[in-house]
Tab-separated table of C-alpha atoms in Angstrom:
chain	number	residue	atom	x	y	z
A	1	UNK	CA	143.333	83.422	114.099
A	2	UNK	CA	145.936	85.836	115.675
A	3	UNK	CA	147.191	84.779	118.770
A	4	UNK	CA	148.855	86.479	121.494
A	5	UNK	CA	150.647	85.354	124.927
A	6	UNK	CA	150.779	87.403	128.200
A	7	UNK	CA	153.141	86.719	130.638
A	8	UNK	CA	154.112	88.892	133.623
A	9	UNK	CA	157.935	87.481	133.030
A	10	UNK	CA	159.067	89.640	129.598
A	11	UNK	CA	158.903	86.156	127.743
A	12	UNK	CA	155.578	87.059	125.831
A	13	UNK	CA	154.558	89.354	123.617
A	14	UNK	CA	153.129	91.859	126.696
A	15	UNK	CA	153.525	91.659	130.265
A	16	UNK	CA	149.390	92.886	130.883
A	17	UNK	CA	146.247	92.014	129.337
A	18	UNK	CA	145.603	95.473	128.881
A	19	UNK	CA	148.712	95.924	126.391
A	20	UNK	CA	147.745	93.057	124.647
A	21	UNK	CA	144.278	94.062	124.257
A	22	UNK	CA	145.509	97.355	123.114
A	23	UNK	CA	147.548	95.755	120.570
A	24	UNK	CA	144.473	93.876	119.033
A	25	UNK	CA	142.786	97.306	118.669
A	26	UNK	CA	145.581	98.926	116.925
A	27	UNK	CA	146.168	95.694	114.624
A	28	UNK	CA	142.258	96.359	114.024
A	29	UNK	CA	142.858	99.843	112.947
A	30	UNK	CA	145.394	99.199	110.811
A	31	UNK	CA	143.231	96.714	108.749
A	32	UNK	CA	140.306	98.681	108.945
A	33	UNK	CA	138.161	96.773	111.506
A	34	UNK	CA	135.274	99.106	112.679
A	35	UNK	CA	132.828	98.093	115.555
A	36	UNK	CA	129.627	97.362	114.292
A	37	UNK	CA	131.255	96.678	110.762
A	38	UNK	CA	132.837	93.110	109.430
A	39	UNK	CA	133.201	90.753	111.705
A	40	UNK	CA	136.638	90.359	112.747
A	41	UNK	CA	138.917	87.516	112.523
A	42	UNK	CA	138.985	85.341	115.677
A	43	UNK	CA	141.944	86.592	118.635
A	44	UNK	CA	143.138	83.972	121.060
A	45	UNK	CA	145.168	86.162	124.160
A	46	UNK	CA	146.819	83.173	126.321
A	47	UNK	CA	147.521	84.157	129.798
A	48	UNK	CA	150.359	82.613	131.617
A	49	UNK	CA	150.237	81.333	134.863
A	50	UNK	CA	150.564	83.877	137.490
A	51	UNK	CA	148.250	86.736	138.965
A	52	UNK	CA	147.749	89.884	136.982
A	53	UNK	CA	146.369	92.881	139.118
A	54	UNK	CA	144.676	94.662	136.614
A	55	UNK	CA	140.868	95.780	135.687
A	56	UNK	CA	140.034	94.171	132.504
A	57	UNK	CA	137.588	95.754	129.830
A	58	UNK	CA	137.018	93.374	126.661
A	59	UNK	CA	134.997	95.416	124.009
A	60	UNK	CA	135.945	92.978	121.364
A	61	UNK	CA	133.901	90.415	119.475
A	62	UNK	CA	135.686	86.946	118.875
A	63	UNK	CA	138.093	87.287	121.211
A	64	UNK	CA	139.485	84.303	123.616
A	65	UNK	CA	141.066	84.830	126.820
A	66	UNK	CA	142.615	81.264	127.996
A	67	UNK	CA	144.514	80.696	130.973
A	68	UNK	CA	146.295	77.972	132.153
A	69	UNK	CA	143.927	76.885	134.665
A	70	UNK	CA	141.724	78.765	137.231
A	71	UNK	CA	143.929	77.908	140.041
A	72	UNK	CA	147.374	79.011	137.976
A	73	UNK	CA	145.972	81.908	135.793
A	74	UNK	CA	144.466	84.823	138.292
A	75	UNK	CA	142.538	88.499	137.348
A	76	UNK	CA	142.351	90.174	140.043
A	77	UNK	CA	141.598	93.507	141.827
A	78	UNK	CA	139.546	94.846	144.910
A	79	UNK	CA	137.303	97.565	144.153
A	80	UNK	CA	134.447	98.224	146.552
A	81	UNK	CA	130.786	100.034	146.002
A	82	UNK	CA	131.523	101.704	149.023
A	83	UNK	CA	134.831	103.132	148.150
A	84	UNK	CA	135.532	106.601	146.636
A	85	UNK	CA	135.464	107.516	142.919
A	86	UNK	CA	137.751	109.743	142.934
A	87	UNK	CA	134.882	112.117	141.128
A	88	UNK	CA	133.280	113.251	144.529
A	89	UNK	CA	131.096	110.266	144.613
A	90	UNK	CA	131.226	106.770	145.640
A	91	UNK	CA	132.169	103.875	143.346
A	92	UNK	CA	128.528	102.265	143.509
A	93	UNK	CA	128.366	98.374	142.513
A	94	UNK	CA	128.625	98.866	138.582
A	95	UNK	CA	132.121	100.600	138.397
A	96	UNK	CA	133.537	97.724	140.755
A	97	UNK	CA	133.999	95.010	138.488
A	98	UNK	CA	137.220	93.301	137.874
A	99	UNK	CA	136.448	92.330	134.237
A	100	UNK	CA	133.784	93.801	132.137
A	101	UNK	CA	132.521	91.642	128.567
A	102	UNK	CA	131.336	93.908	126.427
A	103	UNK	CA	130.911	92.563	123.083
A	104	UNK	CA	129.473	89.070	121.293
A	105	UNK	CA	131.139	85.582	121.013
A	106	UNK	CA	133.829	86.431	123.838
A	107	UNK	CA	134.814	83.157	125.610
A	108	UNK	CA	136.859	82.703	128.969
A	109	UNK	CA	138.710	79.473	129.759
A	110	UNK	CA	141.076	77.987	132.082
A	111	UNK	CA	141.211	81.197	134.530
A	112	UNK	CA	140.151	82.717	137.722
A	113	UNK	CA	138.327	86.149	137.474
A	114	UNK	CA	138.372	87.894	141.471
A	115	UNK	CA	137.322	90.712	143.520
A	116	UNK	CA	139.023	90.757	146.652
A	117	UNK	CA	138.213	93.656	148.274
A	118	UNK	CA	136.207	92.039	150.938
A	119	UNK	CA	133.012	91.732	153.180
A	120	UNK	CA	130.165	93.680	151.824
A	121	UNK	CA	128.846	94.708	155.139
A	122	UNK	CA	132.626	96.801	154.750
A	123	UNK	CA	133.357	97.240	151.552
A	124	UNK	CA	129.595	97.454	149.649
A	125	UNK	CA	129.272	95.458	146.594
A	126	UNK	CA	132.101	94.363	144.730
A	127	UNK	CA	132.054	92.928	140.666
A	128	UNK	CA	134.272	90.101	139.945
A	129	UNK	CA	132.846	89.305	136.304
A	130	UNK	CA	130.485	92.068	134.657
A	131	UNK	CA	129.340	90.044	131.652
A	132	UNK	CA	126.675	92.011	128.953
A	133	UNK	CA	127.768	90.559	125.577
A	134	UNK	CA	125.729	87.774	123.381
A	135	UNK	CA	126.933	84.780	123.403
A	136	UNK	CA	128.790	84.568	126.340
A	137	UNK	CA	130.791	81.668	126.990
A	138	UNK	CA	132.947	80.952	130.314
A	139	UNK	CA	134.151	77.443	130.659
A	140	UNK	CA	136.337	76.114	133.407
A	141	UNK	CA	136.694	79.405	134.857
A	142	UNK	CA	136.943	80.507	138.475
A	143	UNK	CA	134.525	83.422	139.715
A	144	UNK	CA	135.533	84.840	142.907
A	145	UNK	CA	133.964	87.374	145.431
A	146	UNK	CA	131.567	87.982	148.325
A	147	UNK	CA	128.714	90.159	147.642
A	148	UNK	CA	127.616	90.579	143.743
A	149	UNK	CA	130.326	88.319	142.494
A	150	UNK	CA	128.695	87.728	138.828
A	151	UNK	CA	126.724	90.710	137.430
A	152	UNK	CA	124.636	88.792	134.332
A	153	UNK	CA	123.639	92.067	132.169
A	154	UNK	CA	121.621	94.040	130.979
A	155	UNK	CA	120.610	95.855	133.784
A	156	UNK	CA	116.997	96.393	134.625
A	157	UNK	CA	115.382	99.382	132.704
A	158	UNK	CA	114.760	101.913	135.728
A	159	UNK	CA	117.040	102.361	139.070
A	160	UNK	CA	115.466	102.432	142.075
A	161	UNK	CA	117.683	105.184	143.924
A	162	UNK	CA	119.112	107.752	141.386
A	163	UNK	CA	122.327	106.985	141.119
A	164	UNK	CA	122.670	103.362	141.520
A	165	UNK	CA	123.591	102.059	138.039
A	166	UNK	CA	126.455	105.147	137.063
A	167	UNK	CA	129.050	102.612	135.692
A	168	UNK	CA	129.792	101.643	131.731
A	169	UNK	CA	126.318	100.116	130.739
A	170	UNK	CA	123.998	102.986	132.761
A	171	UNK	CA	122.516	104.707	129.511
A	172	UNK	CA	122.835	101.873	126.958
A	173	UNK	CA	119.867	99.719	125.563
A	174	UNK	CA	119.179	96.837	127.708
A	175	UNK	CA	119.596	94.127	125.338
A	176	UNK	CA	119.420	90.577	126.976
A	177	UNK	CA	122.520	88.490	125.775
A	178	UNK	CA	122.842	84.592	125.999
A	179	UNK	CA	125.551	83.447	128.537
A	180	UNK	CA	126.681	79.666	128.944
A	181	UNK	CA	129.222	79.009	132.318
A	182	UNK	CA	130.296	75.154	131.955
A	183	UNK	CA	132.154	73.908	134.512
A	184	UNK	CA	132.855	76.599	136.703
A	185	UNK	CA	133.388	77.779	140.281
A	186	UNK	CA	131.231	80.452	141.314
A	187	UNK	CA	131.811	81.918	145.019
A	188	UNK	CA	130.028	84.526	147.277
A	189	UNK	CA	127.742	85.448	149.456
A	190	UNK	CA	124.743	87.589	149.074
A	191	UNK	CA	123.135	88.094	145.920
A	192	UNK	CA	126.538	86.623	144.410
A	193	UNK	CA	124.694	85.537	140.628
A	194	UNK	CA	122.277	88.254	139.637
A	195	UNK	CA	121.085	90.478	136.707
A	196	UNK	CA	118.965	90.220	133.696
A	197	UNK	CA	120.688	87.922	131.452
A	198	UNK	CA	119.408	84.412	130.000
A	199	UNK	CA	122.083	82.366	131.445
A	200	UNK	CA	122.678	78.452	131.538
A	201	UNK	CA	124.811	77.289	134.124
A	202	UNK	CA	125.789	73.766	133.523
A	203	UNK	CA	127.930	71.532	136.043
A	204	UNK	CA	129.083	73.969	138.166
A	205	UNK	CA	129.986	74.478	141.866
A	206	UNK	CA	128.304	77.406	143.538
A	207	UNK	CA	130.060	77.941	146.634
A	208	UNK	CA	127.949	80.201	149.134
A	209	UNK	CA	130.659	81.920	151.632
A	210	UNK	CA	129.888	82.516	155.231
A	211	UNK	CA	129.137	85.699	156.660
A	212	UNK	CA	127.748	84.411	160.133
A	213	UNK	CA	124.487	85.610	159.932
A	214	UNK	CA	121.271	84.502	159.069
A	215	UNK	CA	120.000	84.733	156.731
A	216	UNK	CA	123.841	83.934	155.607
A	217	UNK	CA	123.380	85.011	151.948
A	218	UNK	CA	121.463	85.185	148.789
A	219	UNK	CA	122.597	82.756	146.087
A	220	UNK	CA	120.466	84.442	143.285
A	221	UNK	CA	119.111	87.984	142.180
A	222	UNK	CA	117.649	87.633	138.940
A	223	UNK	CA	115.907	90.840	137.224
A	224	UNK	CA	114.777	88.987	134.072
A	225	UNK	CA	113.118	91.667	131.721
A	226	UNK	CA	109.274	91.194	131.480
A	227	UNK	CA	108.026	89.384	128.632
A	228	UNK	CA	111.819	87.311	128.892
A	229	UNK	CA	111.104	83.380	128.484
A	230	UNK	CA	114.305	82.493	130.971
A	231	UNK	CA	116.579	84.259	133.161
A	232	UNK	CA	119.272	81.914	135.496
A	233	UNK	CA	118.919	78.374	134.475
A	234	UNK	CA	121.261	75.938	136.537
A	235	UNK	CA	121.597	72.430	135.270
A	236	UNK	CA	123.444	69.614	136.967
A	237	UNK	CA	125.097	72.125	139.301
A	238	UNK	CA	126.327	71.269	143.029
A	239	UNK	CA	125.438	74.195	145.625
A	240	UNK	CA	128.212	73.904	148.205
A	241	UNK	CA	128.961	76.009	151.290
A	242	UNK	CA	132.296	76.991	153.056
A	243	UNK	CA	131.678	78.066	156.600
A	244	UNK	CA	127.864	78.514	156.331
A	245	UNK	CA	125.527	77.562	159.270
A	246	UNK	CA	123.078	74.742	157.939
A	247	UNK	CA	119.692	76.012	156.860
A	248	UNK	CA	120.703	80.110	156.372
A	249	UNK	CA	120.907	80.277	152.680
A	250	UNK	CA	118.079	81.355	150.315
A	251	UNK	CA	118.381	79.867	146.586
A	252	UNK	CA	117.307	83.329	145.939
A	253	UNK	CA	115.239	86.624	145.411
A	254	UNK	CA	113.840	88.914	143.412
A	255	UNK	CA	115.763	92.133	142.044
A	256	UNK	CA	112.865	92.705	139.602
A	257	UNK	CA	109.581	91.701	139.993
A	258	UNK	CA	109.633	89.236	136.680
A	259	UNK	CA	112.382	87.740	137.838
A	260	UNK	CA	113.468	83.595	136.392
A	261	UNK	CA	115.311	81.172	138.378
A	262	UNK	CA	115.097	77.834	137.764
A	263	UNK	CA	117.810	74.456	139.248
A	264	UNK	CA	117.029	71.530	137.586
A	265	UNK	CA	119.229	68.018	138.716
A	266	UNK	CA	120.880	70.245	140.781
A	267	UNK	CA	122.495	69.228	144.476
A	268	UNK	CA	122.129	71.139	147.302
A	269	UNK	CA	124.142	71.091	150.179
A	270	UNK	CA	122.821	71.727	153.896
A	271	UNK	CA	123.082	75.484	154.110
A	272	UNK	CA	120.066	75.670	151.868
A	273	UNK	CA	117.157	76.803	153.673
A	274	UNK	CA	114.303	74.330	153.246
A	275	UNK	CA	111.808	77.288	152.150
A	276	UNK	CA	114.516	78.113	149.545
A	277	UNK	CA	113.163	82.092	148.417
A	278	UNK	CA	112.981	85.011	149.724
A	279	UNK	CA	110.285	87.924	148.053
A	280	UNK	CA	112.107	90.774	149.156
A	281	UNK	CA	108.932	92.054	151.057
A	282	UNK	CA	107.444	92.565	146.998
A	283	UNK	CA	104.072	91.097	146.404
A	284	UNK	CA	103.943	91.849	142.880
A	285	UNK	CA	107.172	89.657	142.644
A	286	UNK	CA	105.010	86.037	143.889
A	287	UNK	CA	102.708	87.044	141.364
A	288	UNK	CA	105.073	87.744	138.193
A	289	UNK	CA	108.047	85.948	139.041
A	290	UNK	CA	109.192	82.650	138.115
A	291	UNK	CA	111.178	80.140	140.700
A	292	UNK	CA	111.234	76.783	139.623
A	293	UNK	CA	113.134	73.651	140.895
A	294	UNK	CA	113.356	69.526	139.517
A	295	UNK	CA	115.071	67.181	140.269
A	296	UNK	CA	116.697	68.238	143.042
A	297	UNK	CA	118.606	66.037	145.267
A	298	UNK	CA	121.078	66.121	148.574
A	299	UNK	CA	120.456	67.997	152.035
A	300	UNK	CA	119.035	70.931	151.478
A	301	UNK	CA	116.643	68.963	149.317
A	302	UNK	CA	115.067	66.517	151.691
A	303	UNK	CA	112.630	68.602	153.829
A	304	UNK	CA	111.980	71.503	150.741
A	305	UNK	CA	108.917	73.375	152.105
A	306	UNK	CA	108.868	76.049	149.215
A	307	UNK	CA	106.149	78.939	149.054
A	308	UNK	CA	103.447	78.520	146.870
A	309	UNK	CA	104.291	81.204	144.826
A	310	UNK	CA	107.281	79.201	143.140
A	311	UNK	CA	107.097	75.928	141.202
A	312	UNK	CA	108.609	71.703	141.522
A	313	UNK	CA	108.053	70.460	138.429
A	314	UNK	CA	108.242	66.769	137.451
A	315	UNK	CA	111.834	66.490	135.877
A	316	UNK	CA	110.977	64.765	132.706
A	317	UNK	CA	108.980	68.381	132.567
A	318	UNK	CA	111.697	70.694	133.491
A	319	UNK	CA	114.427	68.682	131.654
A	320	UNK	CA	113.167	69.265	128.564
A	321	UNK	CA	111.782	73.213	129.156
A	322	UNK	CA	115.347	73.865	130.845
A	323	UNK	CA	117.804	72.297	128.278
A	324	UNK	CA	120.619	74.219	127.119
A	325	UNK	CA	119.088	73.981	123.551
A	326	UNK	CA	115.778	75.984	124.319
A	327	UNK	CA	117.565	78.189	126.868
A	328	UNK	CA	120.284	78.980	124.843
A	329	UNK	CA	119.608	78.835	121.087
A	330	UNK	CA	117.716	81.897	119.845
A	331	UNK	CA	116.776	82.803	116.565
A	332	UNK	CA	120.193	81.426	115.514
A	333	UNK	CA	120.357	77.842	116.762
A	334	UNK	CA	123.374	79.167	118.885
A	335	UNK	CA	124.938	75.907	120.738
A	336	UNK	CA	128.079	77.275	122.907
A	337	UNK	CA	129.201	73.531	122.979
A	338	UNK	CA	129.609	73.272	119.001
A	339	UNK	CA	131.621	76.631	118.758
A	340	UNK	CA	134.970	76.273	117.576
A	341	UNK	CA	137.401	75.397	120.062
């Protein structure tokens, strides 16, 4: 295990996260470690308390970024999709990220990742975490933004508008990775958990932020690829709000037709609309998507009137089908809670 300390006051090995990642890359090169080659040794980069205003790209497997708590260690930037990119174009959604994870076996723990660009109606989509690696663990973190806070890759096969996917994975193979989020705070307003990954959210707070509109927003916008058994699964999560009027927020809408999203044993706040889901005016999505709820409690679950193209399952049935083991095990039997800490 190789360990580094990042501290902006100069008391660590480096002052910035980028410098620490560059140091790891040089060390790997000196040791003859090549991307896609032999499994590298584990690396942990400890982040001292403070705010790091930088954009972070993690492309190295078996790497952990560990902060001193999500209220103490903050990584932040402020790019929005409507901002100029410097190449004669606007940034677009997928070049706005504060952090990109593009490698397997990465762990984020005890830190906040924030895109503070502002209201999406003014700045456009603004991603805090762009997550596109297999066996990703995000533990006790805060992911903070407004529109499109957390992107769970991969991208859909095709863009609807030309140039819509300009960014780091535009031409990459669309590989579905498994992602595990435990004890996290994820905050935003419109489609703030979105994408095609196989993701399990356990014991998280999913906080909708007020916009003063109705609808005020959408918690999810899944784009699960056709044939995938799971998309976004929320287990024992609390859906809360800050500044939202009652019954103004949808649980989700299908970014692509085969979207899959499930809320199991979750507490729904009063901001959640009784109809739960919006079809985004996509007739085929009503037949192809799968939206599931089970064991729901709280004010937002009291008058559930979900449309006929969604499902409310028995609690026992859902607990087995949507268990962490079933969702994340894959062919290698991955258990994120059994990984080395």
